[in-house]
mmCIF file of C-alpha atoms in Angstrom:
data_model
loop_
_atom_site.group_PDB
_atom_site.id
_atom_site.type_symbol
_atom_site.label_atom_id
_atom_site.label_comp_id
_atom_site.label_asym_id
_atom_site.label_seq_id
_atom_site.Cartn_x
_atom_site.Cartn_y
_atom_site.Cartn_z
ATOM 1 C CA MET G 24 -142.685 191.447 195.767
ATOM 2 C CA GLU G 25 -140.745 189.250 193.381
ATOM 3 C CA PHE G 26 -137.140 188.288 193.925
ATOM 4 C CA PRO G 27 -134.570 187.717 191.211
ATOM 5 C CA SER G 28 -133.124 184.938 193.404
ATOM 6 C CA LYS G 29 -135.208 181.883 194.314
ATOM 7 C CA LEU G 30 -133.063 181.225 197.385
ATOM 8 C CA ILE G 31 -133.909 184.670 198.738
ATOM 9 C CA GLY G 32 -137.546 184.310 197.764
ATOM 10 C CA ASN G 33 -137.740 181.023 199.705
ATOM 11 C CA ALA G 34 -136.111 182.411 202.825
ATOM 12 C CA VAL G 35 -138.325 185.518 202.791
ATOM 13 C CA GLU G 36 -141.386 183.308 202.323
ATOM 14 C CA GLU G 37 -140.413 181.136 205.295
ATOM 15 C CA PHE G 38 -139.626 184.090 207.567
ATOM 16 C CA SER G 39 -142.861 185.863 206.715
ATOM 17 C CA ARG G 40 -144.852 182.832 207.874
ATOM 18 C CA LEU G 41 -143.760 183.536 211.438
ATOM 19 C CA PRO G 42 -146.253 185.515 213.514
ATOM 20 C CA GLY G 43 -145.777 189.290 213.434
ATOM 21 C CA ILE G 44 -143.243 189.202 210.605
ATOM 22 C CA GLY G 45 -144.289 190.776 207.310
ATOM 23 C CA LYS G 46 -142.596 190.673 203.920
ATOM 24 C CA LYS G 47 -140.427 193.718 204.580
ATOM 25 C CA THR G 48 -139.111 192.465 207.913
ATOM 26 C CA ALA G 49 -138.602 189.027 206.381
ATOM 27 C CA LEU G 50 -136.458 190.584 203.661
ATOM 28 C CA ARG G 51 -134.475 192.548 206.236
ATOM 29 C CA LEU G 52 -133.800 189.363 208.232
ATOM 30 C CA THR G 53 -132.857 187.454 205.077
ATOM 31 C CA LEU G 54 -130.385 190.113 203.941
ATOM 32 C CA HIS G 55 -128.956 190.155 207.460
ATOM 33 C CA LEU G 56 -128.325 186.397 207.288
ATOM 34 C CA LEU G 57 -126.442 186.888 204.018
ATOM 35 C CA LYS G 58 -123.944 189.100 205.814
ATOM 36 C CA LEU G 59 -123.218 186.524 208.532
ATOM 37 C CA PRO G 60 -120.503 183.840 208.306
ATOM 38 C CA VAL G 61 -121.773 180.538 206.889
ATOM 39 C CA GLU G 62 -121.210 178.702 210.197
ATOM 40 C CA ASP G 63 -123.397 181.144 212.131
ATOM 41 C CA VAL G 64 -126.275 180.630 209.734
ATOM 42 C CA GLN G 65 -125.827 176.838 209.837
ATOM 43 C CA HIS G 66 -125.909 177.101 213.625
ATOM 44 C CA PHE G 67 -129.151 179.045 213.437
ATOM 45 C CA GLY G 68 -130.793 176.553 211.084
ATOM 46 C CA LEU G 69 -129.656 173.656 213.242
ATOM 47 C CA ALA G 70 -130.918 175.205 216.475
ATOM 48 C CA ILE G 71 -134.368 175.553 214.930
ATOM 49 C CA THR G 72 -134.639 172.061 213.452
ATOM 50 C CA THR G 73 -133.191 170.220 216.459
ATOM 51 C CA LEU G 74 -135.540 172.180 218.694
ATOM 52 C CA ARG G 75 -138.580 170.882 216.856
ATOM 53 C CA GLU G 76 -137.242 167.360 216.309
ATOM 54 C CA LYS G 77 -135.997 166.682 219.825
ATOM 55 C CA ILE G 78 -138.389 168.568 222.076
ATOM 56 C CA GLN G 79 -140.764 166.460 224.147
ATOM 57 C CA TYR G 80 -143.145 166.777 227.060
ATOM 58 C CA CYS G 81 -141.993 165.870 230.565
ATOM 59 C CA LYS G 82 -143.748 162.658 231.615
ATOM 60 C CA THR G 83 -144.352 164.009 235.101
ATOM 61 C CA CYS G 84 -145.376 167.651 234.718
ATOM 62 C CA PHE G 85 -146.032 167.948 230.937
ATOM 63 C CA ASN G 86 -143.764 170.931 230.651
ATOM 64 C CA ILE G 87 -141.714 171.196 227.462
ATOM 65 C CA SER G 88 -138.487 169.294 228.056
ATOM 66 C CA ASP G 89 -135.243 168.120 226.458
ATOM 67 C CA ASP G 90 -135.533 164.688 228.105
ATOM 68 C CA GLU G 91 -138.231 162.319 229.346
ATOM 69 C CA ILE G 92 -138.230 164.112 232.691
ATOM 70 C CA CYS G 93 -137.718 167.897 232.626
ATOM 71 C CA SER G 94 -134.882 169.598 234.454
ATOM 72 C CA ILE G 95 -137.250 170.985 237.098
ATOM 73 C CA CYS G 96 -138.799 167.632 237.987
ATOM 74 C CA ALA G 97 -135.362 165.987 237.896
ATOM 75 C CA ASN G 98 -133.885 168.565 240.280
ATOM 76 C CA LYS G 99 -133.933 166.837 243.653
ATOM 77 C CA SER G 100 -133.192 170.057 245.529
ATOM 78 C CA ARG G 101 -136.679 171.301 244.619
ATOM 79 C CA LYS G 102 -139.668 170.395 246.776
ATOM 80 C CA GLN G 103 -141.361 167.575 244.881
ATOM 81 C CA ASP G 104 -144.377 167.718 247.211
ATOM 82 C CA LEU G 105 -145.225 171.320 246.305
ATOM 83 C CA VAL G 106 -146.979 171.436 242.917
ATOM 84 C CA CYS G 107 -147.911 174.609 241.080
ATOM 85 C CA ILE G 108 -150.679 174.159 238.500
ATOM 86 C CA VAL G 109 -150.268 176.386 235.452
ATOM 87 C CA GLU G 110 -151.825 176.699 232.035
ATOM 88 C CA SER G 111 -148.762 176.655 229.803
ATOM 89 C CA MET G 112 -144.998 176.645 229.571
ATOM 90 C CA ARG G 113 -145.018 180.448 229.402
ATOM 91 C CA ASP G 114 -146.415 180.580 232.941
ATOM 92 C CA VAL G 115 -143.647 178.230 234.092
ATOM 93 C CA LEU G 116 -141.114 180.658 232.609
ATOM 94 C CA ALA G 117 -142.813 183.633 234.276
ATOM 95 C CA ILE G 118 -142.768 181.954 237.696
ATOM 96 C CA GLU G 119 -139.205 180.657 237.245
ATOM 97 C CA ASN G 120 -138.079 184.201 236.473
ATOM 98 C CA THR G 121 -139.264 185.390 239.891
ATOM 99 C CA GLN G 122 -136.554 183.035 241.319
ATOM 100 C CA ASN G 123 -138.892 182.748 244.268
ATOM 101 C CA TYR G 124 -140.392 179.313 243.782
ATOM 102 C CA ASN G 125 -138.763 176.082 244.805
ATOM 103 C CA GLY G 126 -141.447 173.517 244.035
ATOM 104 C CA VAL G 127 -142.426 171.702 240.853
ATOM 105 C CA TYR G 128 -145.137 172.307 238.246
ATOM 106 C CA HIS G 129 -148.040 170.650 236.529
ATOM 107 C CA VAL G 130 -148.763 172.092 233.089
ATOM 108 C CA LEU G 131 -152.409 171.637 232.104
ATOM 109 C CA GLY G 132 -151.921 172.639 228.484
ATOM 110 C CA GLY G 133 -154.894 175.028 228.586
ATOM 111 C CA VAL G 134 -157.953 175.885 230.667
ATOM 112 C CA ILE G 135 -161.532 174.629 230.542
ATOM 113 C CA SER G 136 -163.390 176.654 227.926
ATOM 114 C CA PRO G 137 -166.779 175.346 226.791
ATOM 115 C CA LEU G 138 -166.989 178.091 224.152
ATOM 116 C CA GLU G 139 -163.845 176.786 222.457
ATOM 117 C CA GLY G 140 -164.833 173.172 223.039
ATOM 118 C CA ILE G 141 -162.077 172.523 225.569
ATOM 119 C CA GLY G 142 -163.395 170.181 228.251
ATOM 120 C CA PRO G 143 -161.453 168.763 231.230
ATOM 121 C CA GLU G 144 -160.686 165.611 229.226
ATOM 122 C CA LYS G 145 -158.536 167.635 226.787
ATOM 123 C CA LEU G 146 -156.326 168.909 229.614
ATOM 124 C CA LYS G 147 -153.816 167.075 231.781
ATOM 125 C CA ILE G 148 -156.276 166.909 234.688
ATOM 126 C CA ASP G 149 -156.598 163.105 234.758
ATOM 127 C CA ALA G 150 -152.823 162.953 234.701
ATOM 128 C CA LEU G 151 -152.762 165.294 237.706
ATOM 129 C CA PHE G 152 -154.932 162.883 239.708
ATOM 130 C CA GLU G 153 -152.746 159.977 238.606
ATOM 131 C CA ARG G 154 -149.772 161.952 239.853
ATOM 132 C CA ILE G 155 -151.459 162.608 243.193
ATOM 133 C CA LYS G 156 -152.046 158.869 243.606
ATOM 134 C CA THR G 157 -148.452 157.882 242.939
ATOM 135 C CA THR G 158 -146.469 160.698 244.569
ATOM 136 C CA GLU G 159 -146.830 162.405 247.906
ATOM 137 C CA ILE G 160 -148.063 165.945 247.413
ATOM 138 C CA ASN G 161 -148.401 168.355 250.300
ATOM 139 C CA GLU G 162 -149.659 171.508 248.690
ATOM 140 C CA ILE G 163 -151.120 172.474 245.323
ATOM 141 C CA ILE G 164 -150.865 176.095 244.213
ATOM 142 C CA MET G 165 -153.473 177.155 241.667
ATOM 143 C CA ALA G 166 -151.634 179.612 239.423
ATOM 144 C CA LEU G 167 -154.111 179.996 236.566
ATOM 145 C CA SER G 168 -155.019 183.329 234.982
ATOM 146 C CA PRO G 169 -157.801 185.234 236.831
ATOM 147 C CA THR G 170 -160.235 184.878 233.940
ATOM 148 C CA MET G 171 -163.614 183.168 233.692
ATOM 149 C CA GLU G 172 -161.965 180.078 232.154
ATOM 150 C CA GLY G 173 -159.121 180.018 234.667
ATOM 151 C CA ASP G 174 -161.550 180.301 237.589
ATOM 152 C CA THR G 175 -163.742 177.525 236.153
ATOM 153 C CA THR G 176 -160.721 175.253 235.866
ATOM 154 C CA VAL G 177 -159.624 176.005 239.434
ATOM 155 C CA PHE G 178 -163.166 175.320 240.654
ATOM 156 C CA TYR G 179 -163.328 172.014 238.752
ATOM 157 C CA ILE G 180 -159.992 170.747 240.051
ATOM 158 C CA THR G 181 -160.661 171.878 243.622
ATOM 159 C CA LYS G 182 -164.054 170.164 243.636
ATOM 160 C CA LYS G 183 -162.562 166.921 242.351
ATOM 161 C CA LEU G 184 -159.716 167.130 244.860
ATOM 162 C CA ASN G 185 -162.151 167.585 247.738
ATOM 163 C CA GLU G 186 -164.188 164.558 246.590
ATOM 164 C CA SER G 187 -161.265 162.175 246.998
ATOM 165 C CA PRO G 188 -159.789 161.481 250.436
ATOM 166 C CA ASN G 189 -156.486 163.320 250.799
ATOM 167 C CA ASP G 190 -154.984 166.043 252.935
ATOM 168 C CA ILE G 191 -153.495 168.230 250.231
ATOM 169 C CA LYS G 192 -153.518 171.937 251.014
ATOM 170 C CA ILE G 193 -154.947 173.969 248.124
ATOM 171 C CA THR G 194 -153.772 177.557 247.736
ATOM 172 C CA THR G 195 -154.034 180.242 245.047
ATOM 173 C CA LEU G 196 -151.889 183.212 244.121
ATOM 174 C CA ALA G 197 -152.546 186.329 246.213
ATOM 175 C CA ARG G 198 -154.687 188.898 244.438
ATOM 176 C CA GLY G 199 -154.581 192.629 244.987
ATOM 177 C CA VAL G 200 -153.072 195.839 243.745
ATOM 178 C CA ALA G 201 -149.944 195.214 241.650
ATOM 179 C CA PHE G 202 -146.562 196.642 242.622
ATOM 180 C CA GLY G 203 -145.435 199.797 240.870
ATOM 181 C CA GLY G 204 -148.804 200.741 239.395
ATOM 182 C CA GLU G 205 -150.709 203.918 240.182
ATOM 183 C CA LEU G 206 -153.770 203.486 242.366
ATOM 184 C CA GLN G 207 -156.003 205.606 240.121
ATOM 185 C CA TYR G 208 -155.598 203.126 237.265
ATOM 186 C CA VAL G 209 -156.439 199.979 239.233
ATOM 187 C CA ASP G 210 -159.760 198.481 238.125
ATOM 188 C CA GLU G 211 -162.575 198.723 240.673
ATOM 189 C CA VAL G 212 -163.028 194.968 241.227
ATOM 190 C CA THR G 213 -159.382 194.517 242.140
ATOM 191 C CA LEU G 214 -159.389 197.646 244.289
ATOM 192 C CA SER G 215 -162.529 196.774 246.234
ATOM 193 C CA ARG G 216 -161.282 193.190 246.757
ATOM 194 C CA ALA G 217 -157.930 194.566 247.889
ATOM 195 C CA LEU G 218 -159.716 196.777 250.416
ATOM 196 C CA VAL G 219 -161.826 193.927 251.779
ATOM 197 C CA MET G 220 -158.821 191.567 251.934
ATOM 198 C CA ARG G 221 -156.540 194.192 253.515
ATOM 199 C CA ARG G 222 -153.661 192.822 255.574
ATOM 200 C CA PRO G 223 -151.688 193.980 258.624
ATOM 201 C CA TYR G 224 -148.906 196.328 257.524
ATOM 202 C CA GLU G 225 -145.508 194.611 257.340
ATOM 203 C CA SER G 226 -142.580 196.961 257.118
ATOM 204 C CA SER G 227 -140.389 194.208 255.696
ATOM 205 C CA ILE G 228 -142.041 194.272 252.266
ATOM 206 C CA MET T 3 -134.441 184.954 231.209
ATOM 207 C CA GLU T 4 -133.461 181.350 231.873
ATOM 208 C CA PHE T 5 -135.104 178.412 230.185
ATOM 209 C CA PRO T 6 -135.659 174.998 231.722
ATOM 210 C CA SER T 7 -134.973 173.516 228.268
ATOM 211 C CA LYS T 8 -131.598 173.994 226.576
ATOM 212 C CA LEU T 9 -133.154 173.445 223.139
ATOM 213 C CA ILE T 10 -135.526 176.347 223.701
ATOM 214 C CA GLY T 11 -132.750 178.470 225.192
ATOM 215 C CA ASN T 12 -130.618 177.881 222.092
ATOM 216 C CA ALA T 13 -133.379 178.722 219.640
ATOM 217 C CA VAL T 14 -134.319 181.882 221.559
ATOM 218 C CA GLU T 15 -130.657 182.893 221.662
ATOM 219 C CA GLU T 16 -130.309 182.427 217.894
ATOM 220 C CA PHE T 17 -133.517 184.291 217.066
ATOM 221 C CA SER T 18 -132.641 187.200 219.327
ATOM 222 C CA ARG T 19 -129.385 187.742 217.423
ATOM 223 C CA LEU T 20 -131.410 188.859 214.412
ATOM 224 C CA PRO T 21 -131.802 192.636 214.061
ATOM 225 C CA GLY T 22 -134.897 194.081 215.712
ATOM 226 C CA ILE T 23 -135.781 190.867 217.543
ATOM 227 C CA GLY T 24 -135.555 190.946 221.329
ATOM 228 C CA LYS T 25 -135.758 188.106 223.837
ATOM 229 C CA LYS T 26 -139.555 188.266 224.148
ATOM 230 C CA THR T 27 -140.188 188.162 220.393
ATOM 231 C CA ALA T 28 -137.582 185.411 220.068
ATOM 232 C CA LEU T 29 -139.475 183.351 222.647
ATOM 233 C CA ARG T 30 -142.763 183.965 220.853
ATOM 234 C CA LEU T 31 -141.250 182.799 217.547
ATOM 235 C CA THR T 32 -139.687 179.748 219.210
ATOM 236 C CA LEU T 33 -142.959 178.705 220.830
ATOM 237 C CA HIS T 34 -144.688 179.213 217.484
ATOM 238 C CA LEU T 35 -142.219 176.811 215.821
ATOM 239 C CA LEU T 36 -143.023 174.190 218.459
ATOM 240 C CA LYS T 37 -146.640 174.190 217.337
ATOM 241 C CA LEU T 38 -145.779 173.586 213.658
ATOM 242 C CA PRO T 39 -145.406 170.139 212.054
ATOM 243 C CA VAL T 40 -141.807 168.848 212.103
ATOM 244 C CA GLU T 41 -141.533 169.013 208.282
ATOM 245 C CA ASP T 42 -142.444 172.706 208.187
ATOM 246 C CA VAL T 43 -139.725 173.547 210.680
ATOM 247 C CA GLN T 44 -137.177 171.418 208.789
ATOM 248 C CA HIS T 45 -138.175 173.298 205.652
ATOM 249 C CA PHE T 46 -137.590 176.604 207.409
ATOM 250 C CA GLY T 47 -134.180 175.570 208.702
ATOM 251 C CA LEU T 48 -133.178 174.266 205.292
ATOM 252 C CA ALA T 49 -134.289 177.421 203.454
ATOM 253 C CA ILE T 50 -132.055 179.486 205.717
ATOM 254 C CA THR T 51 -128.943 177.325 205.514
ATOM 255 C CA THR T 52 -129.132 176.680 201.757
ATOM 256 C CA LEU T 53 -129.638 180.405 201.233
ATOM 257 C CA ARG T 54 -126.364 181.202 202.942
ATOM 258 C CA GLU T 55 -124.432 178.240 201.538
ATOM 259 C CA LYS T 56 -125.496 178.563 197.917
ATOM 260 C CA ILE T 57 -125.914 182.282 197.364
ATOM 261 C CA GLN T 58 -123.299 183.940 195.206
ATOM 262 C CA TYR T 59 -122.677 187.186 193.376
ATOM 263 C CA CYS T 60 -123.456 187.450 189.689
ATOM 264 C CA LYS T 61 -120.168 187.638 187.772
ATOM 265 C CA THR T 62 -121.536 190.312 185.455
ATOM 266 C CA CYS T 63 -123.555 192.696 187.627
ATOM 267 C CA PHE T 64 -122.575 191.639 191.199
ATOM 268 C CA ASN T 65 -126.180 191.304 192.230
ATOM 269 C CA ILE T 66 -126.995 188.468 194.623
ATOM 270 C CA SER T 67 -127.699 185.387 192.538
ATOM 271 C CA ASP T 68 -128.489 181.671 192.655
ATOM 272 C CA ASP T 69 -126.072 180.930 189.809
ATOM 273 C CA GLU T 70 -122.871 182.329 188.318
ATOM 274 C CA ILE T 71 -124.927 184.700 186.199
ATOM 275 C CA CYS T 72 -128.077 186.171 187.780
ATOM 276 C CA SER T 73 -131.520 185.706 186.269
ATOM 277 C CA ILE T 74 -131.641 189.346 185.121
ATOM 278 C CA CYS T 75 -128.318 189.231 183.240
ATOM 279 C CA ALA T 76 -129.215 185.826 181.817
ATOM 280 C CA ASN T 77 -132.578 187.076 180.526
ATOM 281 C CA LYS T 78 -131.940 187.758 176.826
ATOM 282 C CA SER T 79 -135.232 189.653 176.433
ATOM 283 C CA ARG T 80 -133.805 192.445 178.583
ATOM 284 C CA LYS T 81 -131.711 195.176 177.016
ATOM 285 C CA GLN T 82 -128.133 194.198 177.809
ATOM 286 C CA ASP T 83 -126.834 197.566 176.545
ATOM 287 C CA LEU T 84 -128.831 199.572 179.119
ATOM 288 C CA VAL T 85 -127.108 199.420 182.517
ATOM 289 C CA CYS T 86 -128.539 200.870 185.706
ATOM 290 C CA ILE T 87 -125.920 201.552 188.412
ATOM 291 C CA VAL T 88 -127.225 200.991 191.927
ATOM 292 C CA GLU T 89 -125.783 200.790 195.407
ATOM 293 C CA SER T 90 -127.186 197.480 196.626
ATOM 294 C CA MET T 91 -129.472 194.566 195.933
ATOM 295 C CA ARG T 92 -132.298 196.379 197.758
ATOM 296 C CA ASP T 93 -132.271 199.046 195.064
ATOM 297 C CA VAL T 94 -132.472 196.347 192.386
ATOM 298 C CA LEU T 95 -135.570 195.000 194.148
ATOM 299 C CA ALA T 96 -137.093 198.493 194.376
ATOM 300 C CA ILE T 97 -136.573 199.147 190.652
ATOM 301 C CA GLU T 98 -137.729 195.646 189.667
ATOM 302 C CA ASN T 99 -140.939 196.224 191.616
ATOM 303 C CA THR T 100 -141.821 199.203 189.414
ATOM 304 C CA GLN T 101 -142.029 196.682 186.510
ATOM 305 C CA ASN T 102 -140.975 199.580 184.359
ATOM 306 C CA TYR T 103 -137.336 198.792 183.653
ATOM 307 C CA ASN T 104 -136.134 196.444 180.984
ATOM 308 C CA GLY T 105 -132.371 196.837 181.168
ATOM 309 C CA VAL T 106 -129.724 195.242 183.371
ATOM 310 C CA TYR T 107 -127.936 196.394 186.514
ATOM 311 C CA HIS T 108 -124.520 196.977 187.984
ATOM 312 C CA VAL T 109 -124.438 196.689 191.773
ATOM 313 C CA LEU T 110 -121.605 198.744 193.280
ATOM 314 C CA GLY T 111 -121.910 197.251 196.771
ATOM 315 C CA GLY T 112 -121.874 200.698 198.398
ATOM 316 C CA VAL T 113 -121.048 204.331 197.692
ATOM 317 C CA ILE T 114 -117.834 206.314 198.077
ATOM 318 C CA SER T 115 -117.664 207.537 201.671
ATOM 319 C CA PRO T 116 -114.313 208.921 202.861
ATOM 320 C CA LEU T 117 -115.703 209.251 206.407
ATOM 321 C CA GLU T 118 -116.344 205.505 206.582
ATOM 322 C CA GLY T 119 -113.120 204.709 204.748
ATOM 323 C CA ILE T 120 -114.881 203.465 201.622
ATOM 324 C CA GLY T 121 -112.864 204.480 198.574
ATOM 325 C CA PRO T 122 -113.621 203.650 194.910
ATOM 326 C CA GLU T 123 -111.310 200.612 195.125
ATOM 327 C CA LYS T 124 -113.668 198.928 197.621
ATOM 328 C CA LEU T 125 -116.594 199.191 195.197
ATOM 329 C CA LYS T 126 -117.238 197.378 191.911
ATOM 330 C CA ILE T 127 -116.163 200.433 189.883
ATOM 331 C CA ASP T 128 -113.120 198.823 188.248
ATOM 332 C CA ALA T 129 -115.345 195.903 187.337
ATOM 333 C CA LEU T 130 -117.769 198.361 185.720
ATOM 334 C CA PHE T 131 -115.033 199.671 183.446
ATOM 335 C CA GLU T 132 -113.972 196.108 182.630
ATOM 336 C CA ARG T 133 -117.576 195.438 181.700
ATOM 337 C CA ILE T 134 -117.704 198.513 179.484
ATOM 338 C CA LYS T 135 -114.614 197.277 177.633
ATOM 339 C CA THR T 136 -115.979 193.805 176.933
ATOM 340 C CA THR T 137 -119.682 194.466 176.272
ATOM 341 C CA GLU T 138 -121.439 197.073 174.207
ATOM 342 C CA ILE T 139 -123.233 199.529 176.458
ATOM 343 C CA ASN T 140 -125.428 202.260 175.061
ATOM 344 C CA GLU T 141 -126.688 204.036 178.140
ATOM 345 C CA ILE T 142 -125.792 204.098 181.830
ATOM 346 C CA ILE T 143 -128.465 205.210 184.316
ATOM 347 C CA MET T 144 -127.070 206.528 187.600
ATOM 348 C CA ALA T 145 -129.622 205.402 190.192
ATOM 349 C CA LEU T 146 -127.756 206.146 193.415
ATOM 350 C CA SER T 147 -129.372 207.770 196.466
ATOM 351 C CA PRO T 148 -129.440 211.589 196.305
ATOM 352 C CA THR T 149 -127.056 211.952 199.247
ATOM 353 C CA MET T 150 -123.602 213.508 199.510
ATOM 354 C CA GLU T 151 -122.004 210.058 199.132
ATOM 355 C CA GLY T 152 -124.251 209.041 196.249
ATOM 356 C CA ASP T 153 -123.543 212.296 194.391
ATOM 357 C CA THR T 154 -119.797 211.912 194.960
ATOM 358 C CA THR T 155 -119.910 208.409 193.502
ATOM 359 C CA VAL T 156 -121.898 209.562 190.464
ATOM 360 C CA PHE T 157 -119.422 212.406 189.948
ATOM 361 C CA TYR T 158 -116.432 210.027 190.196
ATOM 362 C CA ILE T 159 -117.849 207.482 187.755
ATOM 363 C CA THR T 160 -119.005 210.145 185.276
ATOM 364 C CA LYS T 161 -115.591 211.833 185.313
ATOM 365 C CA LYS T 162 -113.823 208.533 184.685
ATOM 366 C CA LEU T 163 -116.278 207.654 181.910
ATOM 367 C CA ASN T 164 -115.697 210.986 180.183
ATOM 368 C CA GLU T 165 -111.931 210.481 180.343
ATOM 369 C CA SER T 166 -112.038 207.320 178.279
ATOM 370 C CA PRO T 167 -113.155 207.391 174.640
ATOM 371 C CA ASN T 168 -116.684 206.011 174.349
ATOM 372 C CA ASP T 169 -120.116 207.206 173.316
ATOM 373 C CA ILE T 170 -122.128 205.953 176.263
ATOM 374 C CA LYS T 171 -125.071 208.162 177.199
ATOM 375 C CA ILE T 172 -125.101 208.948 180.928
ATOM 376 C CA THR T 173 -128.456 209.669 182.546
ATOM 377 C CA THR T 174 -129.740 209.999 186.122
ATOM 378 C CA LEU T 175 -133.127 209.461 187.717
ATOM 379 C CA ALA T 176 -135.475 212.429 187.347
ATOM 380 C CA ARG T 177 -135.715 214.548 190.471
ATOM 381 C CA GLY T 178 -138.700 216.573 191.531
ATOM 382 C CA VAL T 179 -141.842 216.522 193.608
ATOM 383 C CA ALA T 180 -142.885 212.958 194.497
ATOM 384 C CA PHE T 181 -146.261 211.577 193.468
ATOM 385 C CA GLY T 182 -149.000 211.602 196.090
ATOM 386 C CA GLY T 183 -147.305 213.966 198.525
ATOM 387 C CA GLU T 184 -148.662 217.341 199.571
ATOM 388 C CA LEU T 185 -146.852 220.337 198.153
ATOM 389 C CA GLN T 186 -146.604 222.122 201.510
ATOM 390 C CA TYR T 187 -144.434 219.308 202.909
ATOM 391 C CA VAL T 188 -141.925 219.192 200.043
ATOM 392 C CA ASP T 189 -138.478 220.429 201.138
ATOM 393 C CA GLU T 190 -137.397 223.753 199.636
ATOM 394 C CA VAL T 191 -134.398 222.424 197.683
ATOM 395 C CA THR T 192 -136.556 219.871 195.872
ATOM 396 C CA LEU T 193 -139.327 222.404 195.291
ATOM 397 C CA SER T 194 -137.077 225.154 193.932
ATOM 398 C CA ARG T 195 -135.268 222.641 191.676
ATOM 399 C CA ALA T 196 -138.648 221.327 190.498
ATOM 400 C CA LEU T 197 -139.680 224.896 189.616
ATOM 401 C CA VAL T 198 -136.491 225.609 187.706
ATOM 402 C CA MET T 199 -136.639 222.266 185.896
ATOM 403 C CA ARG T 200 -140.354 222.577 185.075
ATOM 404 C CA ARG T 201 -141.560 220.632 182.052
ATOM 405 C CA PRO T 202 -144.266 221.082 179.404
ATOM 406 C CA TYR T 203 -147.582 219.743 180.713
ATOM 407 C CA GLU T 204 -148.394 216.282 179.367
ATOM 408 C CA SER T 205 -151.952 215.219 179.868
ATOM 409 C CA SER T 206 -150.950 211.572 179.460
ATOM 410 C CA ILE T 207 -149.280 211.379 182.896
#
């Protein structure tokens, strides 16, 4: 598609570089911007550029942060001795949205994946052990995805933790049948594990 | 959804104001931007703001333009005496993409719609008659959508053109069965009109 206006052509080009946005959607977004007041569009442009220019990684947990220390690590009302290990910032968001967690995080930036050439040295695992040395940690929650790579990473970290002298409790997320789903669609591994790991019935949940 | 970083929250907020983009897509786009080099993101932001700040309407045809006169009106190899009347810039793009039109345009900025309170005075119809007075126009092609509003607008302009003394030829887009469709799915109005308006068979098409 060719555009009689270079300005429009540029904007469409830039929009269509974003994932999941084709030329037609890009044009729709561009024409939408033209209808907005100038200040709104300037605001939009500014939000995007400042985001990329000013964002940094928290020096403690390696989560994406506005400052040197992220708002979660800086929040003294959160339990600093309860650390949840996650793969990425998206997992932090997912857990934060439950509004049910009051500890801090440690963002690995990925999981061990020999196939993709990601070894432990490419993740923030050394930094985790540095953190354990310098701060008192009571419990570490392994909240990685239940995949081959996630399990390998959990195994690697747990093994290394057990090698060094410490009395940190290691826990993982509970596994079982998800809420709201229908039993007939649960995969057999999850279902058989859920049967074996069955728990006393609690009427409160 | 709450974000631990205000910068991310802002960017997500701005993205999700765009049409058809929800919070989840906005977050995906924002996280994508974080992975890009700083210059690319600055480029993106700049393309958007300059678009809105610098865009203007062509003084001749009211198409969206980078300069006072758009590239189509300024192109002297195009027939300046053949004017195609369209509703919006999108229609200009659609016709330009056929690469089969060598005239210029006149963008009305809408169609007459009493229900939505759009009368002829809100459209660039007066400007069209000004244009007719000052430049020599041979033929006007009515390329408005075949809707009630489009037909009303065509009727209004044609009536006004016939009232004033001129020898401009007025034409409209050919109507009939579309290329590539199956005959059984063509609506009956189009099909019966196509039968009545049948043309001598030309083997060249």
